Short mmCIF file of C-alpha atoms in Angstrom, two decimals:
data_model
loop_
_atom_site.label_atom_id
_atom_site.label_comp_id
_atom_site.label_asym_id
_atom_site.label_seq_id
_atom_site.Cartn_x
_atom_site.Cartn_y
_atom_site.Cartn_z
CA LEU A 21 119.43 69.89 33.64
CA ARG A 22 118.64 73.33 34.92
CA SER A 23 121.43 75.46 35.92
CA GLU A 24 120.99 77.47 38.91
CA PRO A 25 120.95 81.36 38.87
CA ASP A 26 124.19 83.35 39.40
CA GLY A 27 124.84 83.87 43.00
CA ALA A 28 123.28 80.95 44.27
CA PRO A 29 124.85 79.13 47.43
CA THR A 30 127.35 76.29 46.77
CA TYR A 31 127.31 73.00 48.99
CA PRO A 32 129.92 70.22 48.91
CA PHE A 33 129.37 67.34 46.83
CA GLN A 34 126.20 69.25 45.58
CA ASP A 35 126.76 67.64 42.13
CA LEU A 36 125.58 64.26 43.21
CA PHE A 37 122.04 65.59 44.08
CA THR A 38 121.19 67.19 40.76
CA ALA A 39 118.97 64.80 39.40
CA LEU A 40 117.21 64.10 42.77
CA ILE A 41 116.70 67.89 43.29
CA GLU A 42 115.18 68.05 39.66
CA ASP A 43 112.88 65.21 40.38
CA ALA A 44 111.71 66.70 43.53
CA ASP A 45 111.29 70.11 41.96
CA ALA A 46 109.06 68.75 39.26
CA ARG A 47 107.00 66.79 41.73
CA VAL A 48 106.08 70.07 43.49
CA TRP A 49 105.30 72.08 40.48
CA THR A 50 103.36 69.35 38.57
CA GLY A 51 99.64 70.39 38.40
CA VAL A 52 100.09 73.79 39.78
CA ASP A 53 98.25 76.45 37.64
CA ALA A 54 99.96 78.87 35.26
CA SER A 55 99.04 81.82 37.03
CA THR A 56 100.68 80.72 40.11
CA CYS A 57 103.79 79.65 38.52
CA ALA A 58 103.93 82.99 36.87
CA SER A 59 104.05 84.69 40.43
CA PHE A 60 107.61 83.36 40.76
CA GLU A 61 110.74 84.53 39.09
CA ASP A 62 113.14 81.76 38.21
CA ARG A 63 115.55 82.66 40.97
CA ALA A 64 112.78 82.41 43.65
CA ARG A 65 111.98 78.97 42.48
CA ALA A 66 115.83 78.09 42.63
CA SER A 67 115.95 79.49 46.21
CA LEU A 68 113.27 76.51 47.06
CA ARG A 69 115.29 74.18 45.60
CA GLN A 70 118.26 75.47 47.74
CA MET A 71 116.11 74.79 51.01
CA LEU A 72 116.39 70.93 49.97
CA LEU A 73 119.90 70.83 48.40
CA GLY A 74 121.52 72.45 51.47
CA PRO A 75 120.08 70.01 54.07
CA LEU A 76 121.00 67.28 51.87
CA CYS A 77 124.70 68.01 51.58
CA GLU A 78 124.77 68.94 55.05
CA LEU A 79 123.57 65.44 55.89
CA CYS A 80 125.81 63.52 53.48
CA ALA A 81 128.86 65.68 53.21
CA PRO A 82 130.99 64.15 56.28
CA VAL A 83 130.61 60.49 54.89
CA LEU A 84 131.24 61.70 51.06
CA TYR A 85 134.26 63.50 52.17
CA GLU A 86 135.53 60.71 54.38
CA ARG A 87 135.51 58.45 50.91
CA PHE A 88 136.57 61.25 48.68
CA ALA A 89 139.63 61.88 50.85
CA LYS A 90 140.66 58.00 50.46
CA PHE A 91 139.85 58.08 46.58
CA ARG A 92 142.14 61.00 46.18
CA HIS A 93 145.07 59.45 48.23
CA GLY A 94 144.62 55.89 46.80
CA ASP A 95 144.87 54.71 43.00
CA ARG A 96 143.49 57.12 40.53
CA SER A 97 144.36 57.72 36.97
CA ALA A 98 144.56 61.80 37.59
CA PRO A 99 146.79 63.47 39.98
CA ALA A 100 145.19 66.13 42.23
CA GLN A 101 145.58 69.58 41.42
CA ALA A 102 145.35 72.15 43.86
CA SER A 103 143.28 74.30 41.66
CA GLY A 104 141.83 71.50 39.46
CA SER A 105 138.67 69.33 39.84
CA ALA A 106 139.91 66.18 37.60
CA VAL A 107 139.84 63.88 40.41
CA TYR A 108 136.77 65.41 42.29
CA ARG A 109 134.94 64.97 38.91
CA ASP A 110 136.33 61.37 38.69
CA PHE A 111 135.09 60.67 42.28
CA ILE A 112 131.58 62.21 41.22
CA THR A 113 131.36 59.89 38.09
CA ARG A 114 132.13 56.67 39.86
CA PHE A 115 129.88 57.41 42.54
CA ARG A 116 126.98 57.95 40.22
CA ASN A 117 128.11 54.69 38.42
CA GLY A 118 127.79 52.32 41.37
CA ASP A 119 129.81 53.73 44.19
CA SER A 120 126.56 55.06 45.77
CA ARG A 121 125.07 51.57 45.93
CA ASP A 122 127.95 50.48 48.02
CA LEU A 123 127.67 53.31 50.31
CA PHE A 124 123.76 52.86 50.93
CA GLU A 125 124.42 49.13 51.44
CA GLN A 126 126.86 49.94 54.30
CA LYS A 127 124.85 52.84 55.67
CA PRO A 128 121.07 52.02 54.82
CA VAL A 129 120.08 54.61 57.38
CA LEU A 130 121.59 57.41 55.24
CA LEU A 131 119.46 56.52 52.31
CA ARG A 132 116.21 56.60 54.48
CA LEU A 133 117.13 60.06 55.96
CA ILE A 134 117.79 61.28 52.39
CA ALA A 135 114.28 60.09 51.27
CA VAL A 136 112.57 61.46 54.49
CA VAL A 137 114.08 65.00 53.89
CA THR A 138 113.24 64.87 50.27
CA ARG A 139 109.47 64.10 50.96
CA GLN A 140 109.14 66.45 53.85
CA TRP A 141 110.50 69.22 51.43
CA ILE A 142 108.17 68.28 48.47
CA ASP A 143 105.19 67.87 50.93
CA ALA A 144 105.88 71.17 52.66
CA THR A 145 107.02 73.48 49.47
CA ARG A 146 103.73 72.11 47.64
CA GLU A 147 101.57 72.86 50.59
CA PHE A 148 103.29 76.30 50.78
CA VAL A 149 102.94 77.21 46.95
CA GLY A 150 99.23 76.38 47.28
CA ARG A 151 98.63 78.41 50.49
CA LEU A 152 100.47 81.48 48.65
CA ALA A 153 98.25 81.09 45.52
CA ALA A 154 95.14 81.23 47.75
CA ASP A 155 96.27 84.11 50.03
CA LEU A 156 98.43 86.35 47.75
CA PRO A 157 95.50 88.79 47.04
CA ALA A 158 95.07 89.39 50.72
CA ILE A 159 98.80 89.68 51.43
CA ARG A 160 99.36 92.36 48.85
CA ARG A 161 96.29 94.07 50.31
CA ASP A 162 96.51 93.75 53.97
CA LEU A 163 100.26 93.37 54.54
CA ILE A 164 102.65 94.71 51.93
CA ASP A 165 100.69 97.02 49.70
CA ALA A 166 102.61 95.59 46.77
CA SER A 167 101.34 96.10 43.15
CA ALA A 168 99.62 92.90 41.59
CA GLU A 169 102.35 92.79 38.94
CA ALA A 170 105.21 92.54 41.57
CA ARG A 171 106.56 88.79 41.39
CA ILE A 172 108.33 86.88 43.75
CA ILE A 173 111.98 87.08 43.16
CA GLU A 174 113.64 85.51 46.40
CA ILE A 175 112.62 83.11 49.24
CA THR A 176 114.77 82.61 52.35
CA SER A 177 114.70 79.96 55.01
CA GLY A 178 116.77 79.24 58.18
CA VAL A 179 115.38 81.61 60.44
CA SER A 180 113.42 78.97 62.42
CA ASP A 181 113.72 75.39 63.63
CA PRO A 182 112.08 72.62 61.25
CA HIS A 183 108.98 71.53 62.77
CA ASN A 184 106.09 68.98 61.99
CA GLY A 185 107.42 67.44 58.94
CA GLY A 186 110.20 69.77 57.79
CA ARG A 187 107.91 72.99 57.74
CA ALA A 188 109.81 76.21 58.60
CA VAL A 189 109.41 80.07 58.38
CA MET A 190 110.05 81.52 54.97
CA ILE A 191 110.64 85.21 54.08
CA LEU A 192 109.31 86.08 50.66
CA ARG A 193 110.91 89.16 48.84
CA PHE A 194 109.03 90.64 45.66
CA ALA A 195 110.37 92.50 43.00
CA ASP A 196 109.27 95.99 44.17
CA GLY A 197 111.14 95.36 47.43
CA ALA A 198 108.17 94.29 49.61
CA ARG A 199 108.52 91.43 51.85
CA VAL A 200 106.37 89.27 53.89
CA VAL A 201 106.94 86.32 56.26
CA TYR A 202 105.08 82.85 55.86
CA LYS A 203 104.71 80.86 59.26
CA PRO A 204 103.35 77.37 59.08
CA LYS A 205 101.62 77.39 62.47
CA ASP A 206 98.42 78.84 63.97
CA LEU A 207 98.82 82.86 64.04
CA ARG A 208 95.35 83.70 65.81
CA LEU A 209 97.70 84.62 68.79
CA ASP A 210 99.51 87.04 67.00
CA VAL A 211 96.03 88.79 65.60
CA ALA A 212 94.88 88.77 69.07
CA TRP A 213 98.03 90.38 70.49
CA ARG A 214 97.95 93.05 67.79
CA ARG A 215 94.15 93.83 68.94
CA LEU A 216 95.28 94.00 72.38
CA VAL A 217 97.94 96.22 72.12
CA GLU A 218 96.07 98.63 69.99
CA ARG A 219 93.41 98.52 72.44
CA LEU A 220 95.80 99.57 75.38
CA ASN A 221 97.33 102.19 73.14
CA HIS A 222 93.91 103.80 72.36
CA ALA A 223 93.09 103.46 76.31
CA GLY A 224 95.70 105.96 77.35
CA ALA A 225 98.91 103.80 77.71
CA PRO A 226 101.94 105.80 78.81
CA ILE A 227 103.77 104.94 75.90
CA ALA A 228 102.65 103.43 72.28
CA LEU A 229 103.67 100.09 71.70
CA LYS A 230 104.06 98.43 68.16
CA THR A 231 103.06 95.26 66.86
CA ALA A 232 103.54 93.20 63.48
CA ARG A 233 100.26 92.76 61.33
CA ALA A 234 99.29 89.33 60.62
CA LEU A 235 96.94 87.28 58.36
CA SER A 236 95.74 84.21 60.01
CA ARG A 237 94.42 81.31 58.26
CA ASN A 238 93.84 77.64 59.40
CA GLY A 239 97.02 76.35 60.85
CA TYR A 240 99.09 78.96 59.14
CA GLY A 241 99.52 82.35 58.45
CA TRP A 242 101.66 85.71 57.08
CA THR A 243 102.79 88.52 58.98
CA GLU A 244 104.40 91.54 57.58
CA PHE A 245 108.34 91.52 57.76
CA ILE A 246 109.92 93.69 60.45
CA GLU A 247 113.04 95.37 59.05
CA HIS A 248 115.87 96.32 61.47
CA THR A 249 116.13 100.20 61.08
CA GLY A 250 118.22 102.74 63.04
CA CYS A 251 117.20 105.67 65.29
CA THR A 252 117.50 109.32 63.90
CA GLU A 253 119.06 110.49 67.26
CA THR A 254 120.42 109.40 70.75
CA ARG A 255 117.25 110.17 72.34
CA ASP A 256 115.27 107.95 70.40
CA CYS A 257 117.48 104.85 71.64
CA ASP A 258 116.27 105.93 75.27
CA THR A 259 112.58 105.95 73.95
CA PHE A 260 113.16 102.43 72.72
CA PHE A 261 114.31 100.96 76.10
CA ARG A 262 111.45 102.78 77.68
CA ARG A 263 109.24 100.78 75.33
CA ALA A 264 111.08 97.77 76.15
CA GLY A 265 110.57 98.13 79.81
CA ALA A 266 106.84 98.60 79.17
CA TYR A 267 106.93 95.36 77.14
CA LEU A 268 108.42 93.56 79.94
CA ALA A 269 105.45 94.68 82.21
CA LEU A 270 103.05 93.60 79.67
CA LEU A 271 104.78 90.20 78.82
CA HIS A 272 105.27 89.54 82.50
CA CYS A 273 101.32 90.03 83.05
CA PHE A 274 100.51 87.55 80.20
CA ALA A 275 103.30 85.10 81.53
CA ALA A 276 105.34 85.02 78.56
CA THR A 277 108.73 82.92 78.33
CA ASP A 278 111.23 82.55 75.65
CA ILE A 279 111.53 86.21 74.56
CA HIS A 280 115.04 86.10 73.55
CA GLN A 281 117.28 88.14 71.08
CA GLU A 282 115.99 86.37 68.07
CA ASN A 283 112.28 86.92 68.85
CA MET A 284 112.61 90.79 68.61
CA ILE A 285 113.65 93.26 66.17
CA ALA A 286 114.35 96.88 66.74
CA ALA A 287 112.47 99.00 64.38
CA ALA A 288 113.88 102.52 64.88
CA ASP A 289 112.62 103.29 68.58
CA HIS A 290 110.12 100.49 68.55
CA PRO A 291 110.99 97.02 69.94
CA VAL A 292 108.90 94.71 67.85
CA LEU A 293 108.06 90.97 69.02
CA ILE A 294 108.13 88.83 65.85
CA ASP A 295 107.32 85.40 67.75
CA LEU A 296 104.61 85.45 70.40
CA GLU A 297 103.86 81.39 70.55
CA THR A 298 105.04 81.11 74.33
CA ILE A 299 102.89 83.67 76.07
CA LEU A 300 100.06 82.50 78.57
CA GLN A 301 102.45 79.98 79.82
CA PRO A 302 101.20 77.62 82.89
CA SER A 303 103.35 76.85 85.78
CA ALA A 304 105.83 74.26 85.23
CA GLU A 305 104.36 71.55 87.76
CA GLU A 306 106.09 68.70 86.21
CA HIS A 307 109.57 70.19 87.10
CA LYS A 308 108.71 70.26 90.82
CA ILE A 309 110.52 67.39 92.88
CA GLY A 310 107.42 67.18 95.31
CA GLU A 311 109.40 65.44 98.13
CA PRO A 312 109.67 66.85 101.66
CA GLU A 313 113.47 67.47 101.30
CA ALA A 314 113.07 69.43 98.35
CA GLU A 315 110.42 71.76 99.38
CA ALA A 316 112.95 74.62 99.53
CA PHE A 317 114.22 73.89 96.14
CA ASP A 318 110.69 73.83 94.57
CA ALA A 319 109.82 77.19 96.44
CA ALA A 320 112.88 78.65 95.04
CA MET A 321 112.05 77.40 91.49
CA GLU A 322 108.45 78.96 92.09
CA ILE A 323 109.86 82.43 93.03
CA ILE A 324 112.07 82.35 89.68
CA ALA A 325 109.04 81.21 87.70
CA ASN A 326 106.95 83.88 88.66
CA SER A 327 109.57 86.71 88.28
CA VAL A 328 110.23 88.99 85.31
CA MET A 329 113.57 86.95 84.63
CA THR A 330 111.32 84.00 83.11
CA VAL A 331 110.10 86.45 80.29
CA GLY A 332 113.58 86.15 78.65
CA LEU A 333 113.69 89.67 77.83
CA LEU A 334 116.35 90.48 80.42
CA PRO A 335 120.00 89.51 79.90
CA ALA A 336 120.69 86.15 81.25
CA TYR A 337 123.64 83.69 80.65
CA GLY A 338 123.86 79.76 80.01
CA ARG A 339 126.24 77.10 79.29
CA SER A 340 126.42 75.20 75.93
CA VAL A 341 127.16 71.50 75.72
CA ASP A 342 130.80 72.21 74.62
CA ASN A 343 130.95 74.07 78.18
CA ASN A 344 131.04 77.55 76.75
CA VAL A 345 129.10 80.35 78.22
CA PHE A 346 126.79 82.18 76.24
CA ALA A 347 124.65 85.59 76.58
CA MET A 348 120.70 85.36 75.96
CA GLY A 349 117.74 87.59 76.42
CA GLY A 350 115.73 90.03 74.44
CA MET A 351 117.78 92.97 75.49
CA THR A 352 121.33 91.07 75.08
CA ALA A 353 123.92 92.91 73.45
CA ASP A 354 126.42 90.18 72.87
CA TRP A 355 125.27 87.36 70.61
CA GLY A 356 128.96 85.79 70.49
CA ALA A 357 130.66 84.04 68.05
CA ARG A 358 130.50 80.42 67.31
CA ILE A 359 132.53 77.55 65.92
CA VAL A 360 131.00 76.11 62.50
CA ILE A 361 132.44 73.73 59.64
CA LYS A 362 133.56 75.74 56.63
CA TRP A 363 134.85 74.37 53.22
CA GLN A 364 137.92 75.24 51.56
CA ASP A 365 138.60 74.85 47.77
CA LEU A 366 134.84 73.74 47.65
CA ASN A 367 134.14 70.74 45.17
CA SER A 368 137.69 70.68 43.83
CA ASP A 369 140.57 68.15 44.32
CA ALA A 370 141.76 70.05 47.36
CA MET A 371 138.46 70.34 48.99
CA ARG A 372 138.51 69.81 52.67
CA PRO A 373 136.64 70.99 55.88
CA VAL A 374 137.95 73.36 58.45
CA LYS A 375 136.67 74.65 61.62
CA ALA A 376 135.96 78.45 61.53
CA GLU A 377 134.93 81.00 63.98
CA GLU A 378 131.47 82.62 62.78
CA ALA A 379 130.67 85.82 64.12
CA GLY A 380 127.28 86.53 65.98
CA ALA A 381 124.39 88.40 64.48
CA ALA A 382 124.67 92.35 64.05
CA THR A 383 122.28 92.82 67.05
CA PRO A 384 119.03 93.28 65.18
CA ASN A 385 117.27 93.35 68.70
CA LEU A 386 118.83 96.67 69.80
CA PRO A 387 118.72 100.27 68.37
CA HIS A 388 121.28 102.16 66.70
CA VAL A 389 122.27 105.40 65.48
CA ASN A 390 124.36 105.45 62.20
CA GLY A 391 125.79 101.78 63.16
CA ARG A 392 126.56 102.74 66.76
CA TYR A 393 124.30 100.36 69.17
CA ALA A 394 123.01 101.26 72.20
CA LYS A 395 123.05 99.04 75.43
CA LEU A 396 120.65 98.34 78.16
CA GLY A 397 123.20 99.10 80.64
CA ASP A 398 123.48 102.68 79.36
CA HIS A 399 119.56 103.17 79.66
CA VAL A 400 118.50 101.30 82.57
CA GLU A 401 116.61 104.13 84.10
CA SER A 402 114.47 104.68 81.22
CA PHE A 403 113.90 100.80 80.87
CA ILE A 404 112.80 100.73 84.64
CA ALA A 405 110.76 103.87 84.46
CA GLY A 406 108.87 102.14 81.29
CA PHE A 407 108.26 98.88 83.21
CA ALA A 408 106.94 100.76 86.36
CA ASP A 409 104.79 103.36 84.39
CA TYR A 410 103.12 100.33 82.10
CA ALA A 411 102.60 98.07 85.08
CA GLY A 412 100.69 100.92 86.93
CA PHE A 413 98.64 101.30 83.76
CA LEU A 414 97.72 97.88 83.49
CA MET A 415 96.83 97.63 87.14
CA ARG A 416 94.64 100.41 86.48
CA GLN A 417 92.88 98.63 83.74
CA VAL A 418 92.29 95.74 85.82
CA ARG A 419 91.09 97.62 88.81
CA ASP A 420 88.67 99.88 86.60
CA SER A 421 87.22 97.49 84.55
CA ASP A 422 86.37 93.61 84.15
CA PRO A 423 89.75 91.90 84.91
CA ASP A 424 88.87 89.25 81.95
CA THR A 425 88.95 92.17 79.48
CA LEU A 426 92.67 91.67 79.00
CA LEU A 427 92.10 88.07 78.17
CA THR A 428 89.15 88.21 76.11
CA ASP A 429 90.77 87.70 72.54
CA PHE A 430 92.64 84.93 73.66
CA ALA A 431 90.05 82.29 74.77
CA GLY A 432 90.60 79.01 72.98
CA LEU A 433 93.89 79.80 71.57
CA THR A 434 96.82 77.56 71.36
CA VAL A 435 100.14 78.38 72.68
CA ARG A 436 103.52 76.67 72.20
CA LYS A 437 104.75 74.47 75.27
CA VAL A 438 108.55 74.20 75.36
CA VAL A 439 109.36 70.93 77.02
CA ARG A 440 113.03 71.08 76.93
CA PRO A 441 115.51 73.64 75.54
CA THR A 442 115.94 73.47 71.72
CA ARG A 443 119.75 73.25 72.43
CA PHE A 444 119.14 69.88 73.82
CA TYR A 445 117.03 68.93 70.85
CA TYR A 446 119.95 70.26 68.48
CA MET A 447 122.55 67.96 70.42
CA LEU A 448 120.38 64.99 69.85
CA LEU A 449 119.90 65.79 66.28
CA ARG A 450 123.81 66.17 65.84
CA ARG A 451 124.09 62.77 67.22
CA LEU A 452 121.36 61.26 64.68
CA LYS A 453 123.24 62.82 61.69
CA ASP A 454 126.26 61.25 62.78
CA HIS A 455 126.91 58.66 59.92
CA ARG A 456 128.96 56.45 62.23
CA SER A 457 125.77 54.93 63.64
CA MET A 458 123.84 54.49 60.22
CA ALA A 459 125.06 51.03 59.45
CA ASP A 460 122.28 49.48 61.72
CA GLY A 461 118.88 51.08 62.08
CA ALA A 462 118.17 49.72 65.44
CA ILE A 463 121.52 51.24 66.67
CA TRP A 464 120.76 54.63 65.00
CA SER A 465 117.29 54.87 66.23
CA ALA A 466 118.42 54.07 69.84
CA GLN A 467 119.98 57.50 69.68
CA GLY A 468 116.32 58.91 70.02
CA ASP A 469 115.88 57.34 73.10
CA PHE A 470 118.81 59.50 74.66
CA MET A 471 115.93 61.63 76.58
CA ALA A 472 114.89 58.68 78.66
CA ARG A 473 118.01 58.90 80.48
CA LEU A 474 116.85 62.21 82.11
CA ALA A 475 113.52 60.64 83.24
CA ASP A 476 112.84 59.77 86.81
CA TRP A 477 112.81 56.01 86.50
CA ASP A 478 111.61 55.62 90.14
CA LYS A 479 108.37 57.60 89.34
CA ALA A 480 105.58 55.81 87.60
CA ASP A 481 103.63 58.87 87.09
CA ASP A 482 106.52 61.28 85.61
CA PRO A 483 104.26 63.60 83.39
CA LEU A 484 107.00 63.83 80.71
CA TRP A 485 107.02 60.03 79.92
CA PRO A 486 103.96 60.24 77.45
CA LEU A 487 105.83 62.87 75.58
CA GLN A 488 108.74 60.98 74.65
CA LYS A 489 107.17 58.92 71.99
CA ALA A 490 106.16 62.14 70.21
CA GLU A 491 109.78 63.69 70.72
CA ARG A 492 111.43 60.53 69.60
CA ALA A 493 109.08 60.58 66.32
CA ALA A 494 110.02 64.13 65.56
CA LEU A 495 113.72 63.67 66.15
CA LEU A 496 113.95 60.62 63.75
CA THR A 497 112.60 62.54 61.12
CA LEU A 498 115.31 65.35 61.90
CA ASN A 499 112.69 67.96 63.38
CA VAL A 500 112.71 69.66 66.47
CA PRO A 501 109.73 68.33 68.62
CA TYR A 502 106.84 70.82 68.76
CA PHE A 503 104.11 70.96 71.42
CA ILE A 504 101.04 73.11 71.91
#
């Protein structure tokens, strides 16, 4: 069996999945022409395999550890060693030789989910390889200016939620250092947005804005990788916030939402949006109560929905399912820490999971000078001035020309509709990954009906009812629902 390159991540009980990963990998590459295969270095193909191995180990580790803990404390031929792996190896061998059948007979849903995750990875990865082969010349020419000889050395994922059959954003790195982003969704919106911003820049905008270059294909596309880079001097941070204020005016004009800290990158003194799928959002009529006694509430919700706060760029706060307050927003400086499960003495006799605090991201949405990050609170005047100047410029554009000119390039394009917060979906996915409900398919699948508890059972015309079938179908395949 193939050994993974040095430096590859290690996952709990990964030895149990070696044969499965090898078989899935073979299915991806069978029939792929030699020239396409030659574009990938071995470690790039290994990084694709890690995208299957990681989720499989995450899914199975809790129940496997439960059995391993009992095994090492029960009857066994070799004593557990704090720094050894004899007991762990014995457990792996016994599992391969028959104990796996016992587990899957007790938890048949787990076996089905392993098959679902594996099939999704095979289909999505083979699709990605084919798309890359077709588009690589255009990618090199239009997005990265890379040499034709530069091979792909690494592919990373985990920067987006899994949607539509396990498809997710990937970042490709070439041997010459160039990087490009693969997005398995319609990118015509990104292309239209770039044309709009460039047109406004040339029309005398009070400050020039920057966008990411995009290559749109049928249902997917590629964008340039926006690198988080620092500013040369402090006054450049002030320019950054002036541009951020201008972006708020433009995004408010385009009824944008969800422009949080993970959707913006600070490239020196330029804030650059890297996800535009939730612009041009309609009014949320389905959230209005509509009853006479709720008119004041509906009116307040409408005021908020039509305010700049809805864009998501300004700092705001929310409460998580475990009752912790967290910051969010494109201008947020405090990403905060979170509690995660980590493994000590991984894949050894003394292996055990522990809760650990994981630090938040290094604020790539805000500018810095030599590692010293700027905060919105120190540049509020520039931010407000940027907003006011750009809003006035947009109003003059509408007044002096056809108001529809701003929207011309967007006719007929699709935008994403976020029906429920992604955090809510992740709460349900956490329940669906709990092996304690996997002994019975009916009991397990009932977890997917949790959303129905939030519906208004007294209203026959609740517009969210028809969406629940699609939400449920996505969640039962461990995907975050995606609506357009």
